[in-house]
Structures are given as structure tokens and as C-alpha cells.
Amino acid sequence: MDISNINRDKKRRKTTSDLSTMVFGKIPPQARELEEAVLGAIMLEKSAFDSLIDTNLKPECFYVEAHQIIFTAMQDMQQRGIPIDILTVVEELKRKDQLELVGGPYYITKLTNSVVSTAHIDAHARIILQKFIQRELIRISGEIISDAYEDSTDVFDLLDDSETKMFNITNNYLKKNFEDIGNVLAKTINRIDELRTRKEDISGVPSGFHSLDRITYGWQNTDLIILAARPSVGKTAFALNLARNAALNPIKPVGVGFFSLEMSASQLVQRILSAESEIPIEKISRGKLEDYEYQQLHTKGIKRLEKAPLFIDDTAALNIFEFRAKARRLVNKHNVGLIIIDYLQLMSGTGDRNGNREQEISTISRNLKALAKELGIPIIALSQLSRAVETRKESKMPQLSDLRESGAIEQDADMVMFIYRPEYYEIGANEMGESTKGETHIRIAKHRNGALETIKLKAHLEIQKFEEVPDSEFQQSNWKQLRPGTVPGSSSEEGGKLYIQKGSKMNGGDFDEGFEEPPF
């Protein structure tokens, strides 16, 4: 670790710590003797340093600045494979020109005199960590108090900043240790028993599409799901269908948090109302509704949606730290069971605009996966595809390599789904001469815990709605079924027969409650 960074952090902490000391009249929490004992034990016992890994002890956890420098030197030696003892530590500090800063060889030797036994080094290290966390809480509280007194401070930014700082303590210093396989087995068996007694097959959050749930068994907790497509293919519309189906599930409604970085909350609600009431989005957005349509909007749309557990955040340029804080609040306060982000490339990471964008996206995807595990819920993140799809002469069906800006998205995701519509590429008919109007392929290209398959839906983007269409119907007749030997497009009674495909209900089966048959 760079000593300049330690000094800078120490200086920043010292200001607040001194302020807290003056206000409360107390010395900051510390354990100098234990710090000496831990450093001495590391130099006396060969395996002592390895036993500290589980405690997640870091240089900044030490209160005494000299101890921070010594522990940093030990970390560097460990990484380079150099044995750690009194002589090698002295030589390492000489090499870094820091030996006199810590009190010379005498002080290094003196540290070993503080060691009674190396048997309890992990317990000593945990106490040092606890004291550090207490100091950090005092520092953060002091900063929050100071900022709260500033009139120019935005209170909501202050809340987000406070939650982020508190989370960083947990994330950086309080990590889980190993778990005995016996405990894990007991939990696993209980989970299996629970699934065996369930009547329904879906073990996660239902998508509302039977063919998709057949493969995924619902969106599973802790999973990061990437939903990717080219612009204007229908990513947002499909994501809103998933959100609506979960929130309005007649068996067990699931709270959904929808973060839109591209569209306003009002625009999203208009789209949801269009799908729910089956009134074209154009009419709703322009307000050009007939009396019967306005009545339909209220009875089929507004009435069902007004109490739905659906929460929308349309903050533009949301960064990953703000998102993390808001997501935790949604889960804790509203018991949200699914979070959707539209879309990943509009989110910012560290805020450093001069940095590498690919690295920034990698940071975001890693944080999203970590957050899904922390909250224990599925997170669906929409993503753009690169233009490589357009330039391919062969099939335009998206591939994993088409994910835009970072291969880390593919690595971090538990599932990657692509949306493909032939008519987007002006493919009006398939090889059988059947119309591809509305035909939508949802291709599962990566699935950590299941099969890789492609399901087919029918898109009615004029009402922002996707419908379940059995695969057999797609194969036998889309809009037109021709007799053998007939010419596509023929309308004569002898030459061909026209069949109007009956629109299937949006969710199929048990999820159809409250929906009427689409009138097309």
C-alpha cells in the first residue's frame, strides 16, 4: 500500500477524530497493546499472518501510524513470498526508507516482547478491527453532523452518502468466514424439502410467461440477469411486462423496484397503462381517447395498478453507489423482491469521467452481482448490444460477444437473455413464407443453473404488450397457413386458405386472471 495514501487518510480521519474528542471529551477507541502483540506474533510465528486473512485486518485498522507502516511492509513481504521475522522486517523498512519513521530496529524488537502467546492472534486482531470500526463510525457521524449544518447540502444526497459510507464499512471489513459443510447441507436439505412440498413448479419470481418460467423456474434469488437487445427492439416494453406480471401476480404479488435512467416515471406508467388496458400507447400519450376507451383505461388499467407494489425511480445519471443505497432502502422498507434497471450503460461507476469506460462497466456489473447476493433477490439489468450485430452478414441473432463495452457483463451475469425480432431487420417472412410480424425470440444464451433455449413470444408494441404463443402455432401458422403447392399471398379459395391467428392471453394459465382476450 502506498504510504502517501495512508498519511492522507490518517490526516482526514484525525481532523474528525479530534473534533469528536473535543465534543465528547473522550479518547478515540484504540487497543495499542493488542496492536503491538499482533505485530510481534507475526514476526515470531510463521503461520500467524495467514490466520489473519479471515479477520480482514488492513493497515488502516491500526491506530498507531507506525503500526500501519509496519503492517503494510509485512503485507508487501507476504505478497512477494519473503519470510517475515524481525530481521527481514527491519530490512524491508530500510529498503522503503521508513525504518526511522517507526522508531528504528529497537522498536521492531520491542514489539516481540509484548507477545505472551501467538495462539490468540485472531481474537486480538478482531478486537483491533472492532476498535477501528468504532473510530470509523465516530468519523462518519462527525462528517454527517458537519454536512447537515451546511445550508447548501441536499438532504437526499446526504442520506445516500451516509448509507454508502455505512455500507462500505460492512462491505470492506465485515466479510463472511468459511461455513461448515454440515450447516450448508442442513440448509440445502431444508430447501429441497420445501421445494418438494410445493404445488407450483416456480421457485422464484414468476416472469408471467409459462415457456420462460419452464426454463428458469422464475427469477432466482441472488441472480444477476442481463436482458440485452439493439435499440428499439423492445427491451423496455418487455422489462415493464416482467415488472407488471410480478407486481400483479394473482397468487403472490412481488414488490418490484424499477430504476429508469432513460425515461421518466410518467412515460413508464403510460406504457404500463397501455399494456394493462390494451389501448394504444400513442392514444394515451396524446390524450386522444374516446369515452369508452377512457372508461376502459380506468377499469382495466388504473384500478388494477393503483395498489400494485411497483416502485419507480427515474433519477438520471444514477451512479452505482446511489443505486445501491436506494435498492437497500426499497428492500428494507417495502420488501421488494425484484429490481430492474433500464439500462446498465447509462449508469455511472466511480464518477471519474476520464477513466476507462470498459473498466467502469466492469465495476458496475460486479457491484450489481454483489448487491443481488447481499439483498437475496434477483436483479434484471437491461443492456445495449454493439453494432457488430448489424454488420454480420449471417444470422442477426445476438451472441454473447455482442454485449456492449465489457466482457465482464457476460462473466458476472448468472443469465444472459437476448431479444430478437426478425421484422426489426426487415425480414417480413420466414422460409415457409409465413409473416414474421410481431414474432419475438427470447434467447437464453447463458444460464448458470439451467438450459439454454429460445422461446417465442408475440409483440404488440402498439400496446406495449408481449403475449405467450405456443411454439407449435409459430411453426404451423403465424398469420397465414398455406396448403401445399400454393403461392404465398394467394387469396383464392382453391389456392390457399387464410387463418386469423387467435391471440393467446398474455400470461397463460393461472396468470390470466383479470385479463380479457385481446381483440386482434
PDB file of N, CA, C and O in Angstrom, residues 347-380:
ATOM      1  N   MET A 347     -25.679   3.929 -16.487  1.00  0.00           N
ATOM      2  CA  MET A 347     -25.277   4.057 -15.096  1.00  0.00           C
ATOM      3  C   MET A 347     -23.799   4.423 -15.033  1.00  0.00           C
ATOM      4  O   MET A 347     -23.006   4.006 -15.882  1.00  0.00           O
ATOM      5  N   SER A 348     -23.429   5.229 -14.052  1.00  0.00           N
ATOM      6  CA  SER A 348     -22.021   5.598 -13.883  1.00  0.00           C
ATOM      7  C   SER A 348     -21.444   4.851 -12.692  1.00  0.00           C
ATOM      8  O   SER A 348     -22.169   4.427 -11.788  1.00  0.00           O
ATOM      9  N   GLY A 349     -20.111   4.686 -12.717  1.00  0.00           N
ATOM     10  CA  GLY A 349     -19.453   3.921 -11.664  1.00  0.00           C
ATOM     11  C   GLY A 349     -18.832   4.807 -10.618  1.00  0.00           C
ATOM     12  O   GLY A 349     -19.472   5.296  -9.705  1.00  0.00           O
ATOM     13  N   THR A 350     -17.557   5.075 -10.784  1.00  0.00           N
ATOM     14  CA  THR A 350     -16.809   5.841  -9.779  1.00  0.00           C
ATOM     15  C   THR A 350     -17.007   7.333  -9.920  1.00  0.00           C
ATOM     16  O   THR A 350     -16.640   8.104  -9.045  1.00  0.00           O
ATOM     17  N   GLY A 351     -17.563   7.779 -11.050  1.00  0.00           N
ATOM     18  CA  GLY A 351     -17.723   9.204 -11.281  1.00  0.00           C
ATOM     19  C   GLY A 351     -16.533   9.826 -11.983  1.00  0.00           C
ATOM     20  O   GLY A 351     -16.546  11.006 -12.312  1.00  0.00           O
ATOM     21  N   ASP A 352     -15.495   9.025 -12.260  1.00  0.00           N
ATOM     22  CA  ASP A 352     -14.313   9.523 -12.957  1.00  0.00           C
ATOM     23  C   ASP A 352     -14.538   9.415 -14.456  1.00  0.00           C
ATOM     24  O   ASP A 352     -14.384   8.345 -15.046  1.00  0.00           O
ATOM     25  N   ARG A 353     -14.918  10.503 -15.075  1.00  0.00           N
ATOM     26  CA  ARG A 353     -15.225  10.502 -16.495  1.00  0.00           C
ATOM     27  C   ARG A 353     -13.993  10.323 -17.363  1.00  0.00           C
ATOM     28  O   ARG A 353     -14.087  10.061 -18.560  1.00  0.00           O
ATOM     29  N   ASN A 354     -12.776  10.516 -16.762  1.00  0.00           N
ATOM     30  CA  ASN A 354     -11.545  10.361 -17.528  1.00  0.00           C
ATOM     31  C   ASN A 354     -11.050   8.916 -17.515  1.00  0.00           C
ATOM     32  O   ASN A 354     -10.067   8.587 -18.157  1.00  0.00           O
ATOM     33  N   GLY A 355     -11.718   8.071 -16.750  1.00  0.00           N
ATOM     34  CA  GLY A 355     -11.303   6.682 -16.650  1.00  0.00           C
ATOM     35  C   GLY A 355     -11.755   5.861 -17.842  1.00  0.00           C
ATOM     36  O   GLY A 355     -12.463   6.320 -18.732  1.00  0.00           O
ATOM     37  N   ASN A 356     -11.326   4.604 -17.840  1.00  0.00           N
ATOM     38  CA  ASN A 356     -11.674   3.677 -18.902  1.00  0.00           C
ATOM     39  C   ASN A 356     -13.116   3.221 -18.730  1.00  0.00           C
ATOM     40  O   ASN A 356     -13.496   2.701 -17.686  1.00  0.00           O
ATOM     41  N   ARG A 357     -13.939   3.435 -19.775  1.00  0.00           N
ATOM     42  CA  ARG A 357     -15.363   3.115 -19.674  1.00  0.00           C
ATOM     43  C   ARG A 357     -15.584   1.609 -19.506  1.00  0.00           C
ATOM     44  O   ARG A 357     -16.490   1.189 -18.792  1.00  0.00           O
ATOM     45  N   GLU A 358     -14.757   0.807 -20.151  1.00  0.00           N
ATOM     46  CA  GLU A 358     -14.902  -0.645 -20.026  1.00  0.00           C
ATOM     47  C   GLU A 358     -14.660  -1.083 -18.589  1.00  0.00           C
ATOM     48  O   GLU A 358     -15.379  -1.935 -18.059  1.00  0.00           O
ATOM     49  N   GLN A 359     -13.657  -0.508 -17.939  1.00  0.00           N
ATOM     50  CA  GLN A 359     -13.396  -0.829 -16.535  1.00  0.00           C
ATOM     51  C   GLN A 359     -14.540  -0.357 -15.645  1.00  0.00           C
ATOM     52  O   GLN A 359     -14.896  -1.020 -14.668  1.00  0.00           O
ATOM     53  N   GLU A 360     -15.119   0.790 -15.992  1.00  0.00           N
ATOM     54  CA  GLU A 360     -16.232   1.324 -15.214  1.00  0.00           C
ATOM     55  C   GLU A 360     -17.445   0.392 -15.301  1.00  0.00           C
ATOM     56  O   GLU A 360     -18.091   0.103 -14.286  1.00  0.00           O
ATOM     57  N   ILE A 361     -17.753  -0.092 -16.505  1.00  0.00           N
ATOM     58  CA  ILE A 361     -18.864  -1.032 -16.670  1.00  0.00           C
ATOM     59  C   ILE A 361     -18.584  -2.325 -15.924  1.00  0.00           C
ATOM     60  O   ILE A 361     -19.482  -2.930 -15.322  1.00  0.00           O
ATOM     61  N   SER A 362     -17.313  -2.759 -15.929  1.00  0.00           N
ATOM     62  CA  SER A 362     -16.929  -3.966 -15.187  1.00  0.00           C
ATOM     63  C   SER A 362     -17.201  -3.778 -13.702  1.00  0.00           C
ATOM     64  O   SER A 362     -17.723  -4.679 -13.035  1.00  0.00           O
ATOM     65  N   THR A 363     -16.853  -2.600 -13.185  1.00  0.00           N
ATOM     66  CA  THR A 363     -17.102  -2.296 -11.773  1.00  0.00           C
ATOM     67  C   THR A 363     -18.589  -2.320 -11.463  1.00  0.00           C
ATOM     68  O   THR A 363     -19.025  -2.863 -10.441  1.00  0.00           O
ATOM     69  N   ILE A 364     -19.385  -1.746 -12.367  1.00  0.00           N
ATOM     70  CA  ILE A 364     -20.839  -1.708 -12.165  1.00  0.00           C
ATOM     71  C   ILE A 364     -21.423  -3.113 -12.144  1.00  0.00           C
ATOM     72  O   ILE A 364     -22.214  -3.462 -11.264  1.00  0.00           O
ATOM     73  N   SER A 365     -21.042  -3.952 -13.110  1.00  0.00           N
ATOM     74  CA  SER A 365     -21.606  -5.307 -13.181  1.00  0.00           C
ATOM     75  C   SER A 365     -21.205  -6.136 -11.965  1.00  0.00           C
ATOM     76  O   SER A 365     -22.017  -6.903 -11.429  1.00  0.00           O
ATOM     77  N   ARG A 366     -19.957  -5.971 -11.495  1.00  0.00           N
ATOM     78  CA  ARG A 366     -19.521  -6.698 -10.294  1.00  0.00           C
ATOM     79  C   ARG A 366     -20.330  -6.251  -9.075  1.00  0.00           C
ATOM     80  O   ARG A 366     -20.729  -7.069  -8.249  1.00  0.00           O
ATOM     81  N   ASN A 367     -20.560  -4.947  -8.978  1.00  0.00           N
ATOM     82  CA  ASN A 367     -21.340  -4.420  -7.849  1.00  0.00           C
ATOM     83  C   ASN A 367     -22.785  -4.884  -7.898  1.00  0.00           C
ATOM     84  O   ASN A 367     -23.397  -5.144  -6.859  1.00  0.00           O
ATOM     85  N   LEU A 368     -23.350  -4.980  -9.107  1.00  0.00           N
ATOM     86  CA  LEU A 368     -24.732  -5.450  -9.237  1.00  0.00           C
ATOM     87  C   LEU A 368     -24.851  -6.903  -8.784  1.00  0.00           C
ATOM     88  O   LEU A 368     -25.811  -7.277  -8.095  1.00  0.00           O
ATOM     89  N   LYS A 369     -23.890  -7.733  -9.171  1.00  0.00           N
ATOM     90  CA  LYS A 369     -23.912  -9.132  -8.753  1.00  0.00           C
ATOM     91  C   LYS A 369     -23.747  -9.234  -7.240  1.00  0.00           C
ATOM     92  O   LYS A 369     -24.454 -10.002  -6.566  1.00  0.00           O
ATOM     93  N   ALA A 370     -22.826  -8.446  -6.683  1.00  0.00           N
ATOM     94  CA  ALA A 370     -22.607  -8.458  -5.230  1.00  0.00           C
ATOM     95  C   ALA A 370     -23.864  -8.002  -4.489  1.00  0.00           C
ATOM     96  O   ALA A 370     -24.216  -8.555  -3.444  1.00  0.00           O
ATOM     97  N   LEU A 371     -24.555  -7.000  -5.051  1.00  0.00           N
ATOM     98  CA  LEU A 371     -25.771  -6.486  -4.416  1.00  0.00           C
ATOM     99  C   LEU A 371     -26.897  -7.516  -4.456  1.00  0.00           C
ATOM    100  O   LEU A 371     -27.658  -7.659  -3.493  1.00  0.00           O
ATOM    101  N   ALA A 372     -27.014  -8.234  -5.581  1.00  0.00           N
ATOM    102  CA  ALA A 372     -28.032  -9.287  -5.686  1.00  0.00           C
ATOM    103  C   ALA A 372     -27.823 -10.344  -4.602  1.00  0.00           C
ATOM    104  O   ALA A 372     -28.776 -10.827  -3.979  1.00  0.00           O
ATOM    105  N   LYS A 373     -26.557 -10.687  -4.343  1.00  0.00           N
ATOM    106  CA  LYS A 373     -26.246 -11.669  -3.300  1.00  0.00           C
ATOM    107  C   LYS A 373     -26.527 -11.095  -1.922  1.00  0.00           C
ATOM    108  O   LYS A 373     -27.053 -11.782  -1.046  1.00  0.00           O
ATOM    109  N   GLU A 374     -26.166  -9.839  -1.728  1.00  0.00           N
ATOM    110  CA  GLU A 374     -26.369  -9.201  -0.417  1.00  0.00           C
ATOM    111  C   GLU A 374     -27.855  -9.100  -0.065  1.00  0.00           C
ATOM    112  O   GLU A 374     -28.273  -9.430   1.048  1.00  0.00           O
ATOM    113  N   LEU A 375     -28.663  -8.659  -1.032  1.00  0.00           N
ATOM    114  CA  LEU A 375     -30.093  -8.457  -0.777  1.00  0.00           C
ATOM    115  C   LEU A 375     -30.891  -9.753  -0.880  1.00  0.00           C
ATOM    116  O   LEU A 375     -32.015  -9.830  -0.398  1.00  0.00           O
ATOM    117  N   GLY A 376     -30.319 -10.766  -1.544  1.00  0.00           N
ATOM    118  CA  GLY A 376     -31.010 -12.038  -1.683  1.00  0.00           C
ATOM    119  C   GLY A 376     -32.198 -11.982  -2.617  1.00  0.00           C
ATOM    120  O   GLY A 376     -33.197 -12.687  -2.410  1.00  0.00           O
ATOM    121  N   ILE A 377     -32.116 -11.140  -3.658  1.00  0.00           N
ATOM    122  CA  ILE A 377     -33.191 -11.011  -4.640  1.00  0.00           C
ATOM    123  C   ILE A 377     -32.589 -11.015  -6.047  1.00  0.00           C
ATOM    124  O   ILE A 377     -31.400 -10.744  -6.219  1.00  0.00           O
ATOM    125  N   PRO A 378     -33.402 -11.319  -7.082  1.00  0.00           N
ATOM    126  CA  PRO A 378     -32.892 -11.227  -8.453  1.00  0.00           C
ATOM    127  C   PRO A 378     -32.843  -9.773  -8.924  1.00  0.00           C
ATOM    128  O   PRO A 378     -33.704  -8.964  -8.569  1.00  0.00           O
ATOM    129  N   ILE A 379     -31.822  -9.445  -9.698  1.00  0.00           N
ATOM    130  CA  ILE A 379     -31.700  -8.125 -10.316  1.00  0.00           C
ATOM    131  C   ILE A 379     -31.620  -8.328 -11.824  1.00  0.00           C
ATOM    132  O   ILE A 379     -30.784  -9.088 -12.313  1.00  0.00           O
ATOM    133  N   ILE A 380     -32.527  -7.658 -12.559  1.00  0.00           N
ATOM    134  CA  ILE A 380     -32.522  -7.717 -14.025  1.00  0.00           C
ATOM    135  C   ILE A 380     -31.990  -6.388 -14.542  1.00  0.00           C
ATOM    136  O   ILE A 380     -32.548  -5.328 -14.244  1.00  0.00           O
TER     137      ILE A 380
END
